[in-house]
PDB file of C-alpha atoms in Angstrom:
ATOM      1  CA  MET A   1     -12.631   1.188  22.181  1.00 37.00           C
ATOM      2  CA  SER A   2     -14.617   3.804  20.351  1.00 43.00           C
ATOM      3  CA  GLY A   3     -17.701   5.223  21.949  1.00 41.00           C
ATOM      4  CA  HIS A   4     -19.602   4.291  18.793  1.00 44.00           C
ATOM      5  CA  GLY A   5     -19.319   0.594  19.636  1.00 45.00           C
ATOM      6  CA  THR A   6     -17.761  -2.227  17.715  1.00 45.00           C
ATOM      7  CA  ALA A   7     -18.588  -3.146  14.163  1.00 46.00           C
ATOM      8  CA  THR A   8     -20.442  -6.215  15.416  1.00 46.00           C
ATOM      9  CA  GLU A   9     -22.654  -4.021  17.591  1.00 49.00           C
ATOM     10  CA  ARG A  10     -23.310  -1.570  14.740  1.00 47.00           C
ATOM     11  CA  GLY A  11     -23.524  -4.114  11.940  1.00 52.00           C
ATOM     12  CA  PHE A  12     -21.746  -3.299   8.682  1.00 61.00           C
ATOM     13  CA  VAL A  13     -23.054   0.245   8.333  1.00 69.00           C
ATOM     14  CA  LEU A  14     -20.103   2.640   8.156  1.00 73.00           C
ATOM     15  CA  SER A  15     -20.221   5.886  10.092  1.00 78.00           C
ATOM     16  CA  GLY A  16     -19.645   9.277   8.494  1.00 81.00           C
ATOM     17  CA  ARG A  17     -16.110   9.297   9.896  1.00 80.00           C
ATOM     18  CA  GLU A  18     -15.353   5.898   8.414  1.00 84.00           C
ATOM     19  CA  TRP A  19     -16.644   6.999   5.014  1.00 87.00           C
ATOM     20  CA  ALA A  20     -14.386  10.062   5.270  1.00 90.00           C
ATOM     21  CA  VAL A  21     -11.379   7.797   5.876  1.00 92.00           C
ATOM     22  CA  VAL A  22     -12.284   5.462   3.017  1.00 92.00           C
ATOM     23  CA  GLY A  23     -12.965   8.403   0.708  1.00 94.00           C
ATOM     24  CA  GLY A  24      -9.664  10.089   1.552  1.00 94.00           C
ATOM     25  CA  ALA A  25      -7.643   6.913   1.066  1.00 95.00           C
ATOM     26  CA  SER A  26      -9.485   6.126  -2.179  1.00 96.00           C
ATOM     27  CA  ALA A  27      -8.755   9.605  -3.544  1.00 97.00           C
ATOM     28  CA  LEU A  28      -5.054   9.268  -2.716  1.00 97.00           C
ATOM     29  CA  MET A  29      -4.927   5.820  -4.313  1.00 98.00           C
ATOM     30  CA  ALA A  30      -6.752   6.985  -7.447  1.00 97.00           C
ATOM     31  CA  LEU A  31      -4.301   9.867  -7.755  1.00 98.00           C
ATOM     32  CA  ASN A  32      -1.406   7.443  -7.360  1.00 98.00           C
ATOM     33  CA  VAL A  33      -2.668   5.261 -10.201  1.00 98.00           C
ATOM     34  CA  LEU A  34      -2.763   8.353 -12.417  1.00 98.00           C
ATOM     35  CA  VAL A  35       0.780   9.205 -11.306  1.00 98.00           C
ATOM     36  CA  MET A  36       1.963   5.707 -12.242  1.00 98.00           C
ATOM     37  CA  TYR A  37       0.371   6.018 -15.665  1.00 97.00           C
ATOM     38  CA  ALA A  38       1.904   9.466 -16.192  1.00 97.00           C
ATOM     39  CA  PHE A  39       5.376   8.504 -14.938  1.00 98.00           C
ATOM     40  CA  VAL A  40       5.652   5.501 -17.263  1.00 97.00           C
ATOM     41  CA  ALA A  41       6.140   7.942 -20.161  1.00 94.00           C
ATOM     42  CA  THR A  42       9.027   9.689 -18.372  1.00 96.00           C
ATOM     43  CA  PRO A  43      12.618   8.771 -17.456  1.00 96.00           C
ATOM     44  CA  LEU A  44      11.334   7.912 -13.958  1.00 96.00           C
ATOM     45  CA  ALA A  45      10.130   4.610 -15.407  1.00 95.00           C
ATOM     46  CA  LEU A  46      13.809   3.626 -15.668  1.00 96.00           C
ATOM     47  CA  VAL A  47      14.575   4.176 -11.983  1.00 97.00           C
ATOM     48  CA  ASN A  48      13.709   0.574 -11.090  1.00 97.00           C
ATOM     49  CA  ASP A  49      16.275  -0.693 -13.593  1.00 96.00           C
ATOM     50  CA  TYR A  50      19.035   1.053 -11.685  1.00 97.00           C
ATOM     51  CA  LEU A  51      17.791   0.466  -8.140  1.00 97.00           C
ATOM     52  CA  PHE A  52      16.979  -3.206  -8.623  1.00 97.00           C
ATOM     53  CA  ALA A  53      20.245  -3.998 -10.370  1.00 96.00           C
ATOM     54  CA  TYR A  54      20.928  -5.032  -6.783  1.00 97.00           C
ATOM     55  CA  PRO A  55      17.454  -5.916  -5.419  1.00 98.00           C
ATOM     56  CA  ILE A  56      18.273  -5.127  -1.806  1.00 98.00           C
ATOM     57  CA  VAL A  57      19.132  -1.551  -2.834  1.00 98.00           C
ATOM     58  CA  GLY A  58      15.735  -1.092  -4.468  1.00 98.00           C
ATOM     59  CA  VAL A  59      13.903  -2.494  -1.453  1.00 98.00           C
ATOM     60  CA  LEU A  60      15.809  -0.296   0.997  1.00 98.00           C
ATOM     61  CA  VAL A  61      15.418   2.884  -1.077  1.00 98.00           C
ATOM     62  CA  TYR A  62      11.693   2.446  -1.641  1.00 98.00           C
ATOM     63  CA  GLY A  63      11.190   1.279   1.937  1.00 97.00           C
ATOM     64  CA  ALA A  64      12.921   4.386   3.265  1.00 98.00           C
ATOM     65  CA  ALA A  65      10.925   6.657   0.941  1.00 98.00           C
ATOM     66  CA  ILE A  66       7.604   5.115   1.987  1.00 98.00           C
ATOM     67  CA  ALA A  67       8.421   5.126   5.701  1.00 97.00           C
ATOM     68  CA  GLY A  68       9.797   8.670   5.526  1.00 96.00           C
ATOM     69  CA  GLY A  69       6.901   9.992   3.475  1.00 96.00           C
ATOM     70  CA  GLU A  70       4.332   8.486   5.808  1.00 95.00           C
ATOM     71  CA  LEU A  71       6.126   9.848   8.864  1.00 95.00           C
ATOM     72  CA  LEU A  72       6.240  13.370   7.407  1.00 96.00           C
ATOM     73  CA  ALA A  73       2.580  13.236   6.387  1.00 94.00           C
ATOM     74  CA  GLU A  74       1.493  12.045   9.828  1.00 91.00           C
ATOM     75  CA  ARG A  75       3.598  14.643  11.642  1.00 92.00           C
ATOM     76  CA  GLY A  76       2.144  17.353   9.431  1.00 92.00           C
ATOM     77  CA  VAL A  77      -1.421  16.291  10.220  1.00 89.00           C
ATOM     78  CA  GLU A  78      -0.727  15.976  13.950  1.00 85.00           C
ATOM     79  CA  ARG A  79       0.897  19.418  14.165  1.00 86.00           C
ATOM     80  CA  GLY A  80      -1.462  21.176  11.797  1.00 84.00           C
ATOM     81  CA  GLY A  81       1.335  21.743   9.300  1.00 81.00           C
ATOM     82  CA  THR A  82      -0.317  21.536   5.908  1.00 84.00           C
ATOM     83  CA  GLY A  83       2.966  21.990   4.040  1.00 90.00           C
ATOM     84  CA  LEU A  84       4.643  19.152   5.929  1.00 92.00           C
ATOM     85  CA  ALA A  85       1.657  16.865   5.406  1.00 92.00           C
ATOM     86  CA  LEU A  86       1.561  17.623   1.690  1.00 95.00           C
ATOM     87  CA  ALA A  87       5.312  17.043   1.404  1.00 96.00           C
ATOM     88  CA  GLY A  88       4.914  13.631   3.011  1.00 96.00           C
ATOM     89  CA  VAL A  89       2.034  12.692   0.732  1.00 96.00           C
ATOM     90  CA  ALA A  90       4.032  13.915  -2.283  1.00 97.00           C
ATOM     91  CA  ILE A  91       6.939  11.637  -1.338  1.00 97.00           C
ATOM     92  CA  LEU A  92       4.541   8.697  -1.047  1.00 98.00           C
ATOM     93  CA  GLN A  93       2.953   9.495  -4.403  1.00 98.00           C
ATOM     94  CA  VAL A  94       6.338   9.749  -6.108  1.00 98.00           C
ATOM     95  CA  ALA A  95       7.661   6.572  -4.462  1.00 98.00           C
ATOM     96  CA  PHE A  96       4.688   4.367  -5.308  1.00 98.00           C
ATOM     97  CA  GLY A  97       4.239   6.140  -8.648  1.00 98.00           C
ATOM     98  CA  THR A  98       7.838   5.603  -9.711  1.00 98.00           C
ATOM     99  CA  PHE A  99       7.819   1.959  -8.685  1.00 98.00           C
ATOM    100  CA  GLY A 100       4.500   1.322 -10.420  1.00 98.00           C
ATOM    101  CA  ALA A 101       5.681   3.104 -13.554  1.00 98.00           C
ATOM    102  CA  GLY A 102       8.766   0.924 -13.657  1.00 97.00           C
ATOM    103  CA  VAL A 103       6.599  -2.182 -13.493  1.00 97.00           C
ATOM    104  CA  LEU A 104       4.210  -0.839 -16.157  1.00 97.00           C
ATOM    105  CA  SER A 105       7.095  -0.021 -18.496  1.00 96.00           C
ATOM    106  CA  PHE A 106       7.289  -3.714 -19.428  1.00 93.00           C
ATOM    107  CA  VAL A 107       3.705  -3.620 -20.718  1.00 94.00           C
ATOM    108  CA  PRO A 108       2.778  -2.445 -24.253  1.00 94.00           C
ATOM    109  CA  ARG A 109       1.252   1.041 -24.219  1.00 94.00           C
ATOM    110  CA  ASP A 110      -2.211  -0.090 -25.304  1.00 94.00           C
ATOM    111  CA  ALA A 111      -2.334  -2.700 -22.524  1.00 95.00           C
ATOM    112  CA  ARG A 112      -1.434  -0.403 -19.632  1.00 96.00           C
ATOM    113  CA  LEU A 113      -4.898   0.958 -18.859  1.00 96.00           C
ATOM    114  CA  PRO A 114      -6.537  -2.502 -18.969  1.00 96.00           C
ATOM    115  CA  ILE A 115      -3.781  -3.852 -16.693  1.00 97.00           C
ATOM    116  CA  LEU A 116      -4.329  -1.017 -14.213  1.00 97.00           C
ATOM    117  CA  ALA A 117      -8.095  -1.565 -14.354  1.00 97.00           C
ATOM    118  CA  ILE A 118      -7.759  -5.302 -13.677  1.00 97.00           C
ATOM    119  CA  THR A 119      -5.385  -4.587 -10.804  1.00 98.00           C
ATOM    120  CA  ALA A 120      -7.798  -2.048  -9.329  1.00 97.00           C
ATOM    121  CA  VAL A 121     -10.666  -4.555  -9.444  1.00 98.00           C
ATOM    122  CA  VAL A 122      -8.583  -7.288  -7.798  1.00 98.00           C
ATOM    123  CA  VAL A 123      -7.293  -4.961  -5.074  1.00 98.00           C
ATOM    124  CA  THR A 124     -10.781  -3.599  -4.392  1.00 96.00           C
ATOM    125  CA  ALA A 125     -12.043  -7.163  -3.961  1.00 97.00           C
ATOM    126  CA  MET A 126      -9.167  -7.964  -1.598  1.00 97.00           C
ATOM    127  CA  VAL A 127      -9.777  -4.845   0.491  1.00 96.00           C
ATOM    128  CA  ALA A 128     -13.490  -5.681   0.658  1.00 95.00           C
ATOM    129  CA  ALA A 129     -12.744  -9.264   1.726  1.00 96.00           C
ATOM    130  CA  ILE A 130     -10.281  -8.238   4.440  1.00 96.00           C
ATOM    131  CA  GLY A 131     -12.583  -5.440   5.593  1.00 94.00           C
ATOM    132  CA  THR A 132     -15.539  -7.813   5.826  1.00 93.00           C
ATOM    133  CA  TYR A 133     -13.460 -10.281   7.838  1.00 94.00           C
ATOM    134  CA  VAL A 134     -12.293  -7.608  10.281  1.00 93.00           C
ATOM    135  CA  TYR A 135     -15.706  -5.988  10.688  1.00 92.00           C
ATOM    136  CA  ALA A 136     -17.479  -9.342  11.078  1.00 91.00           C
ATOM    137  CA  ARG A 137     -15.353 -10.433  14.028  1.00 88.00           C
ATOM    138  CA  SER A 138     -15.610  -8.771  17.427  1.00 84.00           C
ATOM    139  CA  LYS A 139     -11.942  -9.295  18.274  1.00 88.00           C
ATOM    140  CA  GLN A 140      -8.776  -7.267  18.413  1.00 92.00           C
ATOM    141  CA  PHE A 141      -6.370  -7.234  15.484  1.00 93.00           C
ATOM    142  CA  ASP A 142      -3.528  -5.282  17.061  1.00 92.00           C
ATOM    143  CA  HIS A 143      -1.262  -8.329  16.563  1.00 95.00           C
ATOM    144  CA  TYR A 144      -1.518  -7.776  12.807  1.00 96.00           C
ATOM    145  CA  ARG A 145       0.922  -4.895  13.140  1.00 96.00           C
ATOM    146  CA  SER A 146       3.541  -7.190  14.664  1.00 97.00           C
ATOM    147  CA  TRP A 147       2.885  -9.810  12.020  1.00 98.00           C
ATOM    148  CA  ALA A 148       3.269  -7.165   9.317  1.00 98.00           C
ATOM    149  CA  ASN A 149       6.585  -6.008  10.765  1.00 98.00           C
ATOM    150  CA  TYR A 150       7.876  -9.585  10.992  1.00 98.00           C
ATOM    151  CA  ALA A 151       6.839 -10.205   7.380  1.00 98.00           C
ATOM    152  CA  PHE A 152       8.540  -7.002   6.205  1.00 98.00           C
ATOM    153  CA  LEU A 153      11.727  -7.869   8.089  1.00 98.00           C
ATOM    154  CA  GLY A 154      11.693 -11.410   6.733  1.00 98.00           C
ATOM    155  CA  GLY A 155      11.082 -10.040   3.253  1.00 98.00           C
ATOM    156  CA  VAL A 156      14.038  -7.676   3.441  1.00 98.00           C
ATOM    157  CA  LEU A 157      16.306 -10.468   4.675  1.00 98.00           C
ATOM    158  CA  ALA A 158      15.075 -12.759   1.890  1.00 98.00           C
ATOM    159  CA  VAL A 159      15.740 -10.056  -0.706  1.00 98.00           C
ATOM    160  CA  LEU A 160      19.213  -9.558   0.757  1.00 98.00           C
ATOM    161  CA  VAL A 161      19.928 -13.255   0.274  1.00 98.00           C
ATOM    162  CA  GLY A 162      18.160 -13.180  -3.091  1.00 98.00           C
ATOM    163  CA  THR A 163      20.474 -10.430  -4.292  1.00 98.00           C
ATOM    164  CA  PHE A 164      23.156 -13.118  -4.396  1.00 97.00           C
ATOM    165  CA  LEU A 165      20.915 -16.182  -4.785  1.00 96.00           C
ATOM    166  CA  ALA A 166      18.127 -15.227  -7.218  1.00 96.00           C
ATOM    167  CA  PRO A 167      15.586 -18.011  -6.439  1.00 96.00           C
ATOM    168  CA  VAL A 168      15.138 -16.586  -2.927  1.00 98.00           C
ATOM    169  CA  LEU A 169      13.798 -13.297  -4.352  1.00 98.00           C
ATOM    170  CA  LEU A 170      10.332 -14.833  -4.787  1.00 97.00           C
ATOM    171  CA  LEU A 171      10.187 -15.497  -1.047  1.00 98.00           C
ATOM    172  CA  GLY A 172      11.090 -11.863  -0.405  1.00 98.00           C
ATOM    173  CA  PHE A 173       8.314 -10.698  -2.729  1.00 98.00           C
ATOM    174  CA  LEU A 174       5.743 -12.926  -1.018  1.00 98.00           C
ATOM    175  CA  LEU A 175       6.767 -11.883   2.495  1.00 98.00           C
ATOM    176  CA  ILE A 176       6.647  -8.156   1.718  1.00 98.00           C
ATOM    177  CA  PHE A 177       3.273  -8.645   0.006  1.00 98.00           C
ATOM    178  CA  LEU A 178       2.055 -10.506   3.100  1.00 98.00           C
ATOM    179  CA  GLY A 179       3.338  -7.646   5.242  1.00 98.00           C
ATOM    180  CA  PHE A 180       1.191  -5.136   3.358  1.00 98.00           C
ATOM    181  CA  LEU A 181      -1.846  -7.437   3.655  1.00 98.00           C
ATOM    182  CA  PHE A 182      -1.424  -7.641   7.429  1.00 98.00           C
ATOM    183  CA  ARG A 183      -0.849  -3.877   7.523  1.00 97.00           C
ATOM    184  CA  LEU A 184      -4.115  -3.443   5.607  1.00 98.00           C
ATOM    185  CA  GLY A 185      -6.003  -5.604   8.095  1.00 96.00           C
ATOM    186  CA  TRP A 186      -4.503  -3.649  10.979  1.00 96.00           C
ATOM    187  CA  GLU A 187      -5.434  -0.296   9.443  1.00 95.00           C
ATOM    188  CA  ILE A 188      -9.010  -1.458   8.850  1.00 94.00           C
ATOM    189  CA  TRP A 189      -9.231  -2.623  12.470  1.00 94.00           C
ATOM    190  CA  ARG A 190      -8.062   0.797  13.664  1.00 91.00           C
ATOM    191  CA  ILE A 191     -10.762   2.409  11.537  1.00 90.00           C
ATOM    192  CA  ARG A 192     -13.365  -0.001  12.891  1.00 88.00           C
ATOM    193  CA  ASP A 193     -12.546   0.788  16.511  1.00 84.00           C
ATOM    194  CA  GLY A 194     -11.734   4.485  16.035  1.00 76.00           C
ATOM    195  CA  ARG A 195      -8.227   4.131  17.433  1.00 70.00           C
ATOM    196  CA  VAL A 196      -6.711   7.138  15.651  1.00 70.00           C
ATOM    197  CA  ALA A 197      -7.573  10.702  16.582  1.00 67.00           C
ATOM    198  CA  THR A 198      -8.202  12.095  13.107  1.00 84.00           C
ATOM    199  CA  ALA A 199      -9.728  10.757   9.914  1.00 86.00           C
ATOM    200  CA  ALA A 200      -6.842  12.272   7.930  1.00 89.00           C
ATOM    201  CA  LEU A 201      -4.268  10.159   9.780  1.00 89.00           C
ATOM    202  CA  GLN A 202      -6.295   7.014   9.226  1.00 92.00           C
ATOM    203  CA  ALA A 203      -6.756   7.847   5.543  1.00 94.00           C
ATOM    204  CA  ILE A 204      -2.982   8.149   5.083  1.00 94.00           C
ATOM    205  CA  GLY A 205      -2.348   4.838   6.851  1.00 94.00           C
ATOM    206  CA  LEU A 206      -5.021   3.047   4.842  1.00 96.00           C
ATOM    207  CA  TYR A 207      -3.712   4.546   1.593  1.00 97.00           C
ATOM    208  CA  VAL A 208      -0.159   3.326   2.262  1.00 97.00           C
ATOM    209  CA  ALA A 209      -1.407  -0.196   2.980  1.00 97.00           C
ATOM    210  CA  VAL A 210      -3.607  -0.293  -0.127  1.00 98.00           C
ATOM    211  CA  ALA A 211      -0.844   1.164  -2.323  1.00 98.00           C
ATOM    212  CA  GLY A 212       1.565  -1.497  -1.089  1.00 98.00           C
ATOM    213  CA  VAL A 213      -0.925  -4.212  -1.957  1.00 98.00           C
ATOM    214  CA  PHE A 214      -1.635  -2.553  -5.320  1.00 98.00           C
ATOM    215  CA  VAL A 215       1.952  -2.549  -6.591  1.00 98.00           C
ATOM    216  CA  HIS A 216       2.347  -6.210  -5.668  1.00 98.00           C
ATOM    217  CA  VAL A 217      -0.910  -7.255  -7.335  1.00 98.00           C
ATOM    218  CA  LEU A 218       0.119  -5.184 -10.366  1.00 98.00           C
ATOM    219  CA  GLN A 219       3.229  -7.333 -10.778  1.00 97.00           C
ATOM    220  CA  ILE A 220       1.194 -10.535 -10.445  1.00 97.00           C
ATOM    221  CA  VAL A 221      -1.387  -9.359 -12.995  1.00 97.00           C
ATOM    222  CA  ILE A 222       1.323  -8.406 -15.504  1.00 96.00           C
ATOM    223  CA  ARG A 223       3.038 -11.784 -15.146  1.00 94.00           C
ATOM    224  CA  THR A 224      -0.281 -13.622 -15.453  1.00 93.00           C
ATOM    225  CA  VAL A 225      -1.298 -11.730 -18.585  1.00 89.00           C
ATOM    226  CA  ALA A 226       2.170 -12.163 -20.112  1.00 83.00           C
ATOM    227  CA  ARG A 227       1.904 -15.952 -19.816  1.00 81.00           C
ATOM    228  CA  ARG A 228      -1.331 -16.062 -21.837  1.00 74.00           C
TER     229      ARG A 228
END
């Protein structure tokens, strides 16, 4: 437990360290949205078409890129290696940016910015809701990490089945989305209790969770708008 006390003891006032984490993650996420918007006008927007010709391939490739990028970024921060940290962040930006661009490529050019704006508002509201829930309860949320891992594993297995039985793909989408939501709750809990040594490490973890939620909400928003 952090020497600064729990969120319940401090109320909902964030410390300077917590603001640094939120600011760092927000900057990385804002940059990633710009990357998505830029990539959609490049051949990278077509990558999803090839990878998700067999959905399990797309999930495994993006999963490996995200896990590998985060690992490199964290190792760089821990060892003071700026180059390694930047390389990891770059991989994350390219992975989420390429995936997001592929999703955006189905949207008319003049609708892309509004779609991104709507997605950003929805995701911000979700982060605020989960953050309020975590900060309002004086309990541990370490089990959220296990729940996230189970959801991710279940999602991958569902996508594997869905590669050959298409209706199951929706279950895979929902489970992976749920995994990122639990990961987000876990990251917020770690920020609340100061369980990571540096603000930079926490910012990277929070950014990955938010980016994962963002690309899933983006798909939902696009489908919702398309039906109107």
